[in-house]
């Protein structure tokens, strides 16, 4: 806590030590031309003089010029400069800067359905990561890693490529809404996110915006912790491209190339990106490889219409890393991951290592956007999208500890949707948005044989298939392209019987939404509302009772809604206060509705209705010339939630028992402070502190089943009242600094501190049963330091081309730390511990020191 105390003192000094500047004769507001968001720290210089200033954190500037008339030059690193004339006291209004990177000068379309915070006057708790920072700092990490220097965000790296997780205000990814160009991308079944399926989005991202809490999204989305908006490139306005090569630790390599035609005669524009990556993984035996593709076809027939077709995908496979006991890591090292040796696999050299689990998936996504400008005051934006996912998690089955075959747990889907939003500026102060949100989803789940290892066939049995039968064919292997184009549609070649499943579901969602906002120079207020209906039908094959006859569940219909309202008041141009409140009546996930959605149409008796989320937040924004700050407080209550926990009972890395609870209640409250400073040109020093208190309220009853769906225990009481919510640190803090030492030569580093981190509340464990609630175990605090250096070398005529170099070192000092625990085993007399943690807990260590180096040629 000593480091944190020092940081808090610095943040408070920065927040309250600003001396306000005097009036000036030339003023204006500098914004990003693509995102319509302020550009703080832009340089404003009177031409042919040394007289200048910088924009504040609202993008505004005022300055006194030495001459009564002349020109000023406005510039910002990574953007093209603008020269404007003035004559006497002049307000230049809004000045738009565009990126000087050939693939960053874009037209964002579908903007009417992309709920960026800048589109609404009333503030929210928000942080935005833009293209330049994404390009520099992402390296070979998942998206959650670039968000860890924002308040109340915890990034868990996981074990394998694409297995990262994000926690926002203590809520996991299933309860944080993720949007790609306005399209919801969380699984409709259970809200989960798999970053391995989205590894390419950061290559084409224009911005990533984290909206904590209530956010600005108008959709009735499954958001409790907040919303993450990913905005990708669409229509590039000028010709150009790049080629990039990256290498990193553990034999990682990634090659990416992109090209845009720019806007051609006739209004057409084309952009394409291709990439390939592969590596061994930081954890033992977590190798993987994949591709990235992105295609954008834009058409602008006139000033009132813009169309864009986007197709993107990231086919990949990667070996997985499970949880191991802390003792096993102490015995074998923190990189330890079990794999079989000497296995003769069609996809590996004889005698190589064969992982206990591997993810293989291909999920192409296509969306067609249309932006229609109706008149000066109204517009219509629509996005029609589709996704067809195919793939499996292949786990190794064994007999007498000898691997026999790789069993694929397939999760295929067909997903279609339409979002359309009409916007109207009713008058100078009042704006209206209304729209529709439709989603149609078909999930296809079954188990099959992905590879034969030491056998040539596998026996299965079900009434649907007329009794016993032999599976002699394999599907998929580890090739995601083969999985996609050659899926297993034959029920006789799917695994039925003990511990296996074969079922489908259809989930249809229809919603309407709207927002009304009033804004004048000093006050703004908004009201949002949405209502939706969602239907569920489940079809069973493996456990059907008649040959060739599937069994269909009754249709389940749920209606949900949400309402949000807020207001803000500008005390003056530097000080803003705001308050927001909201209530969600959220339909249960499909996975909540059945006692075991893998094997039964039986409805879950624990589900009594919708989940209820109530949120309140208030904030204060300070906008100064050299210092800016955001202070937020929040309180979120989540009631009637159905929860699951899972346990590995035999230390084989895979879940063997699953516990489901009756409706439970969580209460999350906290305070967040962000401070941004620029005391001199080229030097940015920013920091944040988040202090949370996240607990369970009340006790629950539990139902535990094994991997086959058989009931292990039912009706037990889990005494969790007052226990801390685990897996994400309830105290986080960080400081980051970036300094442009020489033109286009920049160094930077960030330090992050994590404390009040607790183990997962395992509802079915002895720690919470029989009135023995001992709370959640507390894990050791830790801190990490990341550093980077970059240089941009200008080339070609008029310096239009460039060669960029970037080096990142993460966890610079090789901190050894537990990033989360799936168990909650306390310490009793005589127990063996490591830093106060019982070594019987299943944990995951964070990555040690890693690095990546990239070279990028822009043309």
PDB file of C-alpha atoms in Angstrom, residues 4-135:
ATOM      1  CA  UNK A   4      -0.541   3.349  -3.601  1.00  0.00           C
ATOM      2  CA  UNK A   5      -0.353   6.013  -0.885  1.00  0.00           C
ATOM      3  CA  UNK A   6       2.363   7.820  -2.815  1.00  0.00           C
ATOM      4  CA  UNK A   7       0.279   7.704  -5.977  1.00  0.00           C
ATOM      5  CA  UNK A   8      -2.827   8.993  -4.163  1.00  0.00           C
ATOM      6  CA  UNK A   9      -0.882  11.949  -2.809  1.00  0.00           C
ATOM      7  CA  UNK A  10       0.429  12.768  -6.292  1.00  0.00           C
ATOM      8  CA  UNK A  11      -3.051  12.472  -7.817  1.00  0.00           C
ATOM      9  CA  UNK A  12      -4.589  14.803  -5.235  1.00  0.00           C
ATOM     10  CA  UNK A  13      -1.819  17.361  -5.750  1.00  0.00           C
ATOM     11  CA  UNK A  14      -2.303  17.209  -9.519  1.00  0.00           C
ATOM     12  CA  UNK A  15      -6.056  17.593  -9.188  1.00  0.00           C
ATOM     13  CA  UNK A  16      -6.081  20.660  -6.972  1.00  0.00           C
ATOM     14  CA  UNK A  17      -2.848  22.477  -7.910  1.00  0.00           C
ATOM     15  CA  UNK A  18      -3.910  23.816 -11.319  1.00  0.00           C
ATOM     16  CA  UNK A  19      -3.640  27.569 -11.808  1.00  0.00           C
ATOM     17  CA  UNK A  20      -6.260  28.791 -14.247  1.00  0.00           C
ATOM     18  CA  UNK A  21      -5.010  30.767 -17.236  1.00  0.00           C
ATOM     19  CA  UNK A  22      -6.077  34.219 -18.291  1.00  0.00           C
ATOM     20  CA  UNK A  23      -8.342  35.174 -21.185  1.00  0.00           C
ATOM     21  CA  UNK A  24      -7.126  35.153 -24.801  1.00  0.00           C
ATOM     22  CA  UNK A  25      -8.031  36.630 -28.168  1.00  0.00           C
ATOM     23  CA  UNK A  26      -8.086  33.499 -30.369  1.00  0.00           C
ATOM     24  CA  UNK A  27     -10.032  30.417 -29.311  1.00  0.00           C
ATOM     25  CA  UNK A  28     -11.383  27.148 -30.650  1.00  0.00           C
ATOM     26  CA  UNK A  29     -11.976  23.448 -30.026  1.00  0.00           C
ATOM     27  CA  UNK A  30      -9.792  20.729 -31.586  1.00  0.00           C
ATOM     28  CA  UNK A  31     -11.351  17.307 -32.159  1.00  0.00           C
ATOM     29  CA  UNK A  32     -10.617  13.964 -33.813  1.00  0.00           C
ATOM     30  CA  UNK A  33     -12.300  14.150 -37.229  1.00  0.00           C
ATOM     31  CA  UNK A  34     -13.347  10.512 -37.168  1.00  0.00           C
ATOM     32  CA  UNK A  35     -14.630  10.035 -33.633  1.00  0.00           C
ATOM     33  CA  UNK A  36     -15.748  13.626 -32.979  1.00  0.00           C
ATOM     34  CA  UNK A  37     -13.935  13.430 -29.633  1.00  0.00           C
ATOM     35  CA  UNK A  38     -11.647  16.104 -28.091  1.00  0.00           C
ATOM     36  CA  UNK A  39      -7.885  16.081 -28.684  1.00  0.00           C
ATOM     37  CA  UNK A  40      -6.262  17.209 -25.428  1.00  0.00           C
ATOM     38  CA  UNK A  41      -2.692  18.469 -25.630  1.00  0.00           C
ATOM     39  CA  UNK A  42      -2.797  19.518 -29.295  1.00  0.00           C
ATOM     40  CA  UNK A  43      -0.190  22.190 -30.075  1.00  0.00           C
ATOM     41  CA  UNK A  44      -1.473  25.630 -31.122  1.00  0.00           C
ATOM     42  CA  UNK A  45       1.282  27.996 -32.349  1.00  0.00           C
ATOM     43  CA  UNK A  46       1.171  31.440 -33.929  1.00  0.00           C
ATOM     44  CA  UNK A  47       2.915  30.965 -37.272  1.00  0.00           C
ATOM     45  CA  UNK A  48       6.510  32.226 -37.527  1.00  0.00           C
ATOM     46  CA  UNK A  49       6.664  32.833 -33.746  1.00  0.00           C
ATOM     47  CA  UNK A  50       7.363  30.836 -30.594  1.00  0.00           C
ATOM     48  CA  UNK A  51       4.051  31.994 -29.119  1.00  0.00           C
ATOM     49  CA  UNK A  52       1.751  29.054 -28.480  1.00  0.00           C
ATOM     50  CA  UNK A  53      -0.431  27.006 -26.181  1.00  0.00           C
ATOM     51  CA  UNK A  54      -2.003  23.538 -25.913  1.00  0.00           C
ATOM     52  CA  UNK A  55      -5.590  22.406 -25.908  1.00  0.00           C
ATOM     53  CA  UNK A  56      -7.126  21.413 -22.593  1.00  0.00           C
ATOM     54  CA  UNK A  57      -8.741  18.075 -21.916  1.00  0.00           C
ATOM     55  CA  UNK A  58     -11.937  19.172 -23.582  1.00  0.00           C
ATOM     56  CA  UNK A  59      -9.950  20.025 -26.729  1.00  0.00           C
ATOM     57  CA  UNK A  60     -10.380  23.755 -26.114  1.00  0.00           C
ATOM     58  CA  UNK A  61      -7.775  26.512 -26.274  1.00  0.00           C
ATOM     59  CA  UNK A  62      -7.481  30.286 -25.941  1.00  0.00           C
ATOM     60  CA  UNK A  63      -4.369  32.330 -26.644  1.00  0.00           C
ATOM     61  CA  UNK A  64      -3.198  35.893 -27.013  1.00  0.00           C
ATOM     62  CA  UNK A  65      -1.453  36.492 -30.319  1.00  0.00           C
ATOM     63  CA  UNK A  66       1.436  38.870 -30.905  1.00  0.00           C
ATOM     64  CA  UNK A  67      -0.112  40.276 -34.085  1.00  0.00           C
ATOM     65  CA  UNK A  68      -3.660  41.478 -34.718  1.00  0.00           C
ATOM     66  CA  UNK A  69      -3.912  39.245 -37.773  1.00  0.00           C
ATOM     67  CA  UNK A  70      -2.051  36.246 -39.114  1.00  0.00           C
ATOM     68  CA  UNK A  71      -2.152  32.468 -38.979  1.00  0.00           C
ATOM     69  CA  UNK A  72      -2.015  29.766 -36.338  1.00  0.00           C
ATOM     70  CA  UNK A  73      -0.819  26.183 -36.860  1.00  0.00           C
ATOM     71  CA  UNK A  74      -2.568  23.372 -34.988  1.00  0.00           C
ATOM     72  CA  UNK A  75      -0.797  20.000 -34.755  1.00  0.00           C
ATOM     73  CA  UNK A  76      -0.961  16.754 -32.811  1.00  0.00           C
ATOM     74  CA  UNK A  77       1.284  13.692 -32.894  1.00  0.00           C
ATOM     75  CA  UNK A  78      -0.184  11.148 -35.321  1.00  0.00           C
ATOM     76  CA  UNK A  79      -2.453  13.696 -37.011  1.00  0.00           C
ATOM     77  CA  UNK A  80      -2.077  16.046 -39.970  1.00  0.00           C
ATOM     78  CA  UNK A  81      -1.561  19.726 -39.045  1.00  0.00           C
ATOM     79  CA  UNK A  82      -4.019  22.505 -39.902  1.00  0.00           C
ATOM     80  CA  UNK A  83      -3.215  26.172 -40.617  1.00  0.00           C
ATOM     81  CA  UNK A  84      -5.962  28.761 -40.054  1.00  0.00           C
ATOM     82  CA  UNK A  85      -6.126  32.534 -40.379  1.00  0.00           C
ATOM     83  CA  UNK A  86      -7.291  34.981 -37.703  1.00  0.00           C
ATOM     84  CA  UNK A  87      -8.064  38.667 -37.654  1.00  0.00           C
ATOM     85  CA  UNK A  88      -8.486  40.292 -34.259  1.00  0.00           C
ATOM     86  CA  UNK A  89     -10.507  38.503 -31.612  1.00  0.00           C
ATOM     87  CA  UNK A  90     -11.463  35.276 -33.362  1.00  0.00           C
ATOM     88  CA  UNK A  91     -13.359  32.164 -32.378  1.00  0.00           C
ATOM     89  CA  UNK A  92     -12.293  29.462 -34.824  1.00  0.00           C
ATOM     90  CA  UNK A  93     -15.052  27.112 -33.690  1.00  0.00           C
ATOM     91  CA  UNK A  94     -14.537  23.370 -34.077  1.00  0.00           C
ATOM     92  CA  UNK A  95     -11.288  22.347 -35.785  1.00  0.00           C
ATOM     93  CA  UNK A  96     -11.059  18.756 -37.017  1.00  0.00           C
ATOM     94  CA  UNK A  97      -7.721  16.929 -37.288  1.00  0.00           C
ATOM     95  CA  UNK A  98      -7.380  13.697 -39.242  1.00  0.00           C
ATOM     96  CA  UNK A  99      -4.817  10.982 -38.608  1.00  0.00           C
ATOM     97  CA  UNK A 100      -1.658  11.093 -40.734  1.00  0.00           C
ATOM     98  CA  UNK A 101      -1.518   7.276 -40.839  1.00  0.00           C
ATOM     99  CA  UNK A 102      -2.650   6.065 -44.242  1.00  0.00           C
ATOM    100  CA  UNK A 103      -5.108   3.564 -42.804  1.00  0.00           C
ATOM    101  CA  UNK A 104      -6.382   5.755 -39.995  1.00  0.00           C
ATOM    102  CA  UNK A 105      -8.045   8.358 -42.209  1.00  0.00           C
ATOM    103  CA  UNK A 106     -11.445   6.765 -42.358  1.00  0.00           C
ATOM    104  CA  UNK A 107     -15.141   7.388 -42.512  1.00  0.00           C
ATOM    105  CA  UNK A 108     -16.991   5.736 -39.642  1.00  0.00           C
ATOM    106  CA  UNK A 109     -20.299   4.434 -40.929  1.00  0.00           C
ATOM    107  CA  UNK A 110     -23.106   2.834 -39.016  1.00  0.00           C
ATOM    108  CA  UNK A 111     -22.311   5.592 -36.513  1.00  0.00           C
ATOM    109  CA  UNK A 112     -25.969   5.888 -35.626  1.00  0.00           C
ATOM    110  CA  UNK A 113     -25.898   2.437 -33.996  1.00  0.00           C
ATOM    111  CA  UNK A 114     -22.428   2.754 -32.454  1.00  0.00           C
ATOM    112  CA  UNK A 115     -23.103   4.148 -28.985  1.00  0.00           C
ATOM    113  CA  UNK A 116     -19.954   6.154 -28.315  1.00  0.00           C
ATOM    114  CA  UNK A 117     -20.084   8.393 -25.273  1.00  0.00           C
ATOM    115  CA  UNK A 118     -19.231  11.446 -27.390  1.00  0.00           C
ATOM    116  CA  UNK A 119     -22.574  11.088 -29.150  1.00  0.00           C
ATOM    117  CA  UNK A 120     -24.363  12.217 -25.987  1.00  0.00           C
ATOM    118  CA  UNK A 121     -23.892  15.463 -24.067  1.00  0.00           C
ATOM    119  CA  UNK A 122     -24.626  13.983 -20.621  1.00  0.00           C
ATOM    120  CA  UNK A 123     -21.355  12.431 -19.326  1.00  0.00           C
ATOM    121  CA  UNK A 124     -20.789   8.864 -18.192  1.00  0.00           C
ATOM    122  CA  UNK A 125     -17.848   7.010 -16.645  1.00  0.00           C
ATOM    123  CA  UNK A 126     -15.818   6.291 -19.779  1.00  0.00           C
ATOM    124  CA  UNK A 127     -12.277   5.661 -21.051  1.00  0.00           C
ATOM    125  CA  UNK A 128     -11.276   5.586 -24.741  1.00  0.00           C
ATOM    126  CA  UNK A 129      -8.227   3.864 -26.257  1.00  0.00           C
ATOM    127  CA  UNK A 130      -7.483   5.163 -29.773  1.00  0.00           C
ATOM    128  CA  UNK A 131      -5.826   3.612 -32.811  1.00  0.00           C
ATOM    129  CA  UNK A 132      -2.297   4.875 -32.158  1.00  0.00           C
ATOM    130  CA  UNK A 133      -2.201   3.522 -28.604  1.00  0.00           C
ATOM    131  CA  UNK A 134      -3.782   0.229 -29.710  1.00  0.00           C
ATOM    132  CA  UNK A 135      -1.163  -0.150 -32.441  1.00  0.00           C
TER     133      UNK A 135
END
